[in-house]
Amino acid sequence: MGQVINGIPTGMAESLDLPKTTDRSLIYDALHPQLKALLEGETDWIANLANVVAALKEAFGFFWVGFYRVKDGALVLGPFQGPVACTRIAFDRGVCGHAYRKGSTVVVPDVDKFPGHIACSSASKSEIVVPVRDHSGAIIAVLDVDSDILDDFSEVDRNGLEKIVDLLKGDAS
Ligand code: SME
């Protein structure tokens, strides 16, 4: 914590301390307070989205992690890690649009069995999409996590990701 570069405090060390385990609940437990500290004190929405996707990629090695922001009447690609992806998703399309319309997390164990799934990559096998809300409760983005393993997401991921997304409440400026 408290690194100073060129006289400017950086806020905290830019590295994560993660347990060496495959138990995702332990990893989410370790990650949450570190992300909270990383996001606190930074008001730039894009910077915070970028650090969340980087942290999730580093912690879990997910195939694709990224945000789609509510913008111009659609879901528009934001910070992400993984292969290049489609840039705009209509509210009535894909798992992302479904989660947006439903207003709650959607877990898809097998994307081939989800009518309307948008296949940005054929390697993607399962998916979880979590809406991001601002302080007024309006959905301002969705977090999309894709796995190249079938049925890769459980209640542990739903809880862990929903808690992380809660840290992002604030101005989407
Ligand atoms: N599969 C998503 C589209 C986004 S990509 O997976 C990155 C969907 O069906 O909404």
mmCIF file of C-alpha atoms and ligand atoms in Angstrom:
data_model
loop_
_atom_site.group_PDB
_atom_site.id
_atom_site.type_symbol
_atom_site.label_atom_id
_atom_site.label_comp_id
_atom_site.label_asym_id
_atom_site.label_seq_id
_atom_site.Cartn_x
_atom_site.Cartn_y
_atom_site.Cartn_z
ATOM 1 C CA MET A 1 0.000 0.000 0.000
ATOM 2 C CA GLY A 2 0.988 3.640 -0.330
ATOM 3 C CA GLN A 3 3.477 3.553 -3.203
ATOM 4 C CA VAL A 4 4.667 6.963 -4.414
ATOM 5 C CA ILE A 5 5.843 7.392 -8.001
ATOM 6 C CA ASN A 6 7.286 10.769 -9.076
ATOM 7 C CA GLY A 7 5.838 12.275 -5.906
ATOM 8 C CA ILE A 8 2.324 11.048 -6.762
ATOM 9 C CA PRO A 9 0.714 8.522 -4.394
ATOM 10 C CA THR A 10 -0.551 5.561 -6.388
ATOM 11 C CA GLY A 11 -3.046 4.505 -3.742
ATOM 12 C CA MET A 12 -1.933 0.915 -3.362
ATOM 13 C CA ALA A 13 0.525 -1.572 -4.717
ATOM 14 C CA GLU A 14 -0.578 -2.774 -8.139
ATOM 15 C CA SER A 15 -0.488 -6.467 -7.410
ATOM 16 C CA LEU A 16 -3.001 -8.920 -6.059
ATOM 17 C CA ASP A 17 -2.384 -11.323 -3.211
ATOM 18 C CA LEU A 18 -4.364 -14.449 -4.067
ATOM 19 C CA PRO A 19 -4.482 -17.832 -2.321
ATOM 20 C CA LYS A 20 -3.002 -20.757 -4.199
ATOM 21 C CA THR A 21 -6.140 -22.846 -4.359
ATOM 22 C CA THR A 22 -8.729 -23.931 -6.891
ATOM 23 C CA ASP A 23 -11.529 -23.234 -4.372
ATOM 24 C CA ARG A 24 -13.207 -20.257 -6.004
ATOM 25 C CA SER A 25 -15.042 -19.179 -2.851
ATOM 26 C CA LEU A 26 -11.676 -18.661 -1.109
ATOM 27 C CA ILE A 27 -10.392 -16.717 -4.114
ATOM 28 C CA TYR A 28 -13.501 -14.474 -4.188
ATOM 29 C CA ASP A 29 -13.124 -13.905 -0.427
ATOM 30 C CA ALA A 30 -9.502 -12.828 -0.893
ATOM 31 C CA LEU A 31 -10.194 -10.764 -3.998
ATOM 32 C CA HIS A 32 -13.137 -8.698 -2.729
ATOM 33 C CA PRO A 33 -11.332 -6.555 -0.110
ATOM 34 C CA GLN A 34 -8.403 -5.994 -2.454
ATOM 35 C CA LEU A 35 -10.681 -4.815 -5.242
ATOM 36 C CA LYS A 36 -12.570 -2.637 -2.775
ATOM 37 C CA ALA A 37 -9.282 -0.941 -1.803
ATOM 38 C CA LEU A 38 -8.246 -0.628 -5.442
ATOM 39 C CA LEU A 39 -11.535 0.970 -6.547
ATOM 40 C CA GLU A 40 -11.939 3.262 -3.556
ATOM 41 C CA GLY A 41 -10.549 6.681 -4.211
ATOM 42 C CA GLU A 42 -10.724 6.298 -8.004
ATOM 43 C CA THR A 43 -13.732 7.993 -9.521
ATOM 44 C CA ASP A 44 -13.020 7.184 -13.160
ATOM 45 C CA TRP A 45 -15.543 4.557 -14.185
ATOM 46 C CA ILE A 46 -13.523 3.106 -17.085
ATOM 47 C CA ALA A 47 -10.378 2.813 -14.956
ATOM 48 C CA ASN A 48 -12.332 0.873 -12.357
ATOM 49 C CA LEU A 49 -14.002 -1.413 -14.927
ATOM 50 C CA ALA A 50 -10.566 -2.093 -16.421
ATOM 51 C CA ASN A 51 -9.093 -3.112 -13.073
ATOM 52 C CA VAL A 52 -12.054 -5.380 -12.273
ATOM 53 C CA VAL A 53 -11.660 -7.344 -15.517
ATOM 54 C CA ALA A 54 -7.885 -7.568 -15.081
ATOM 55 C CA ALA A 55 -8.313 -8.834 -11.509
ATOM 56 C CA LEU A 56 -10.909 -11.447 -12.514
ATOM 57 C CA LYS A 57 -8.745 -12.654 -15.399
ATOM 58 C CA GLU A 58 -5.704 -12.914 -13.126
ATOM 59 C CA ALA A 59 -7.584 -14.572 -10.269
ATOM 60 C CA PHE A 60 -9.562 -17.163 -12.242
ATOM 61 C CA GLY A 61 -8.039 -17.315 -15.737
ATOM 62 C CA PHE A 62 -11.482 -17.048 -17.318
ATOM 63 C CA PHE A 63 -11.525 -17.331 -21.118
ATOM 64 C CA TRP A 64 -13.181 -13.916 -21.573
ATOM 65 C CA VAL A 65 -14.114 -11.273 -18.994
ATOM 66 C CA GLY A 66 -15.543 -7.906 -19.888
ATOM 67 C CA PHE A 67 -18.139 -5.218 -19.513
ATOM 68 C CA TYR A 68 -20.811 -4.054 -21.915
ATOM 69 C CA ARG A 69 -21.983 -0.535 -21.041
ATOM 70 C CA VAL A 70 -25.521 0.746 -21.532
ATOM 71 C CA LYS A 71 -24.970 3.441 -24.131
ATOM 72 C CA ASP A 72 -26.823 4.800 -27.163
ATOM 73 C CA GLY A 73 -29.730 2.401 -26.588
ATOM 74 C CA ALA A 74 -27.569 -0.738 -26.695
ATOM 75 C CA LEU A 75 -24.895 -2.658 -24.803
ATOM 76 C CA VAL A 76 -21.540 -1.351 -26.000
ATOM 77 C CA LEU A 77 -18.259 -3.175 -25.416
ATOM 78 C CA GLY A 78 -16.163 -1.725 -22.590
ATOM 79 C CA PRO A 79 -12.966 -2.867 -20.897
ATOM 80 C CA PHE A 80 -12.361 -6.586 -21.370
ATOM 81 C CA GLN A 81 -9.674 -9.259 -21.350
ATOM 82 C CA GLY A 82 -9.694 -12.084 -23.856
ATOM 83 C CA PRO A 83 -10.205 -12.441 -27.601
ATOM 84 C CA VAL A 84 -11.735 -9.561 -29.565
ATOM 85 C CA ALA A 85 -15.513 -9.482 -29.225
ATOM 86 C CA CYS A 86 -18.644 -8.055 -30.810
ATOM 87 C CA THR A 87 -18.918 -4.363 -30.005
ATOM 88 C CA ARG A 88 -22.676 -3.700 -29.828
ATOM 89 C CA ILE A 89 -25.440 -5.937 -28.496
ATOM 90 C CA ALA A 90 -29.083 -4.927 -28.828
ATOM 91 C CA PHE A 91 -31.115 -5.143 -25.607
ATOM 92 C CA ASP A 92 -33.169 -7.974 -27.119
ATOM 93 C CA ARG A 93 -30.181 -10.089 -28.154
ATOM 94 C CA GLY A 94 -27.846 -12.586 -26.524
ATOM 95 C CA VAL A 95 -27.291 -13.598 -22.943
ATOM 96 C CA CYS A 96 -26.174 -10.049 -22.191
ATOM 97 C CA GLY A 97 -29.430 -8.568 -23.477
ATOM 98 C CA HIS A 98 -31.390 -11.205 -21.572
ATOM 99 C CA ALA A 99 -29.662 -10.312 -18.274
ATOM 100 C CA TYR A 100 -30.237 -6.621 -18.971
ATOM 101 C CA ARG A 101 -33.961 -7.086 -19.618
ATOM 102 C CA LYS A 102 -34.416 -9.510 -16.726
ATOM 103 C CA GLY A 103 -32.499 -7.233 -14.358
ATOM 104 C CA SER A 104 -30.718 -10.116 -12.667
ATOM 105 C CA THR A 105 -27.824 -12.504 -13.111
ATOM 106 C CA VAL A 106 -28.113 -15.135 -15.859
ATOM 107 C CA VAL A 107 -26.068 -18.347 -15.726
ATOM 108 C CA VAL A 108 -25.877 -20.376 -18.940
ATOM 109 C CA PRO A 109 -24.312 -23.833 -18.390
ATOM 110 C CA ASP A 110 -24.246 -24.638 -22.123
ATOM 111 C CA VAL A 111 -24.305 -21.699 -24.513
ATOM 112 C CA ASP A 112 -25.307 -23.959 -27.438
ATOM 113 C CA LYS A 113 -28.607 -24.595 -25.642
ATOM 114 C CA PHE A 114 -29.388 -20.923 -25.059
ATOM 115 C CA PRO A 115 -31.570 -19.613 -27.902
ATOM 116 C CA GLY A 116 -30.119 -16.343 -29.160
ATOM 117 C CA HIS A 117 -26.691 -16.733 -27.613
ATOM 118 C CA ILE A 118 -24.195 -14.563 -29.499
ATOM 119 C CA ALA A 119 -21.074 -16.602 -30.175
ATOM 120 C CA CYS A 120 -18.202 -14.129 -30.186
ATOM 121 C CA SER A 121 -15.927 -17.179 -30.021
ATOM 122 C CA SER A 122 -16.673 -20.829 -30.742
ATOM 123 C CA ALA A 123 -14.412 -21.702 -27.786
ATOM 124 C CA SER A 124 -16.932 -20.242 -25.337
ATOM 125 C CA LYS A 125 -18.976 -23.034 -23.704
ATOM 126 C CA SER A 126 -20.655 -21.519 -20.646
ATOM 127 C CA GLU A 127 -21.369 -18.001 -19.517
ATOM 128 C CA ILE A 128 -22.522 -15.806 -16.630
ATOM 129 C CA VAL A 129 -23.803 -12.259 -17.031
ATOM 130 C CA VAL A 130 -24.288 -9.935 -14.040
ATOM 131 C CA PRO A 131 -26.051 -6.564 -14.300
ATOM 132 C CA VAL A 132 -24.257 -3.527 -12.845
ATOM 133 C CA ARG A 133 -26.489 -0.908 -11.197
ATOM 134 C CA ASP A 134 -25.860 2.674 -10.179
ATOM 135 C CA HIS A 135 -26.993 4.194 -6.877
ATOM 136 C CA SER A 136 -30.481 4.844 -8.278
ATOM 137 C CA GLY A 137 -30.852 1.174 -9.211
ATOM 138 C CA ALA A 138 -30.628 1.731 -12.971
ATOM 139 C CA ILE A 139 -28.628 -0.848 -14.918
ATOM 140 C CA ILE A 140 -25.617 0.922 -16.401
ATOM 141 C CA ALA A 141 -23.596 -2.068 -17.635
ATOM 142 C CA VAL A 142 -23.371 -5.844 -17.553
ATOM 143 C CA LEU A 143 -20.383 -7.953 -16.568
ATOM 144 C CA ASP A 144 -19.986 -10.891 -18.963
ATOM 145 C CA VAL A 145 -17.738 -13.841 -18.085
ATOM 146 C CA ASP A 146 -17.232 -16.674 -20.575
ATOM 147 C CA SER A 147 -15.610 -20.032 -19.948
ATOM 148 C CA ASP A 148 -14.235 -22.573 -22.396
ATOM 149 C CA ILE A 149 -15.497 -25.281 -20.008
ATOM 150 C CA LEU A 150 -19.122 -26.477 -19.978
ATOM 151 C CA ASP A 151 -21.127 -25.719 -16.821
ATOM 152 C CA ASP A 152 -18.276 -23.764 -15.261
ATOM 153 C CA PHE A 153 -20.327 -21.300 -13.172
ATOM 154 C CA SER A 154 -22.060 -22.016 -9.876
ATOM 155 C CA GLU A 155 -23.723 -20.120 -7.045
ATOM 156 C CA VAL A 156 -20.208 -19.372 -5.777
ATOM 157 C CA ASP A 157 -19.518 -17.370 -8.940
ATOM 158 C CA ARG A 158 -22.929 -15.719 -8.868
ATOM 159 C CA ASN A 159 -22.394 -14.543 -5.273
ATOM 160 C CA GLY A 160 -18.747 -13.617 -5.775
ATOM 161 C CA LEU A 161 -19.331 -11.662 -8.973
ATOM 162 C CA GLU A 162 -22.474 -9.918 -7.690
ATOM 163 C CA LYS A 163 -20.517 -8.689 -4.648
ATOM 164 C CA ILE A 164 -17.683 -7.439 -6.848
ATOM 165 C CA VAL A 165 -20.088 -5.674 -9.188
ATOM 166 C CA ASP A 166 -21.648 -3.980 -6.142
ATOM 167 C CA LEU A 167 -18.324 -2.217 -5.616
ATOM 168 C CA LEU A 168 -18.849 -0.421 -8.926
ATOM 169 C CA LYS A 169 -21.891 1.608 -7.880
ATOM 170 C CA GLY A 170 -21.308 5.191 -8.812
ATOM 171 C CA ASP A 171 -21.237 7.593 -11.674
ATOM 172 C CA ALA A 172 -20.770 6.032 -15.073
ATOM 173 C CA SER A 173 -18.786 9.085 -16.126
HETATM 174 N N1 SME B 1 -22.144 -14.295 -25.579
HETATM 175 C C1 SME B 1 -22.617 -12.968 -25.316
HETATM 176 C C2 SME B 1 -21.992 -11.981 -26.259
HETATM 177 C C3 SME B 1 -20.720 -11.380 -25.775
HETATM 178 S S1 SME B 1 -19.390 -12.369 -25.970
HETATM 179 O O1 SME B 1 -19.591 -13.628 -25.284
HETATM 180 C C4 SME B 1 -18.007 -11.637 -25.430
HETATM 181 C C5 SME B 1 -24.125 -12.942 -25.435
HETATM 182 O O2 SME B 1 -24.734 -13.899 -25.915
HETATM 183 O O3 SME B 1 -24.717 -11.932 -25.067
#
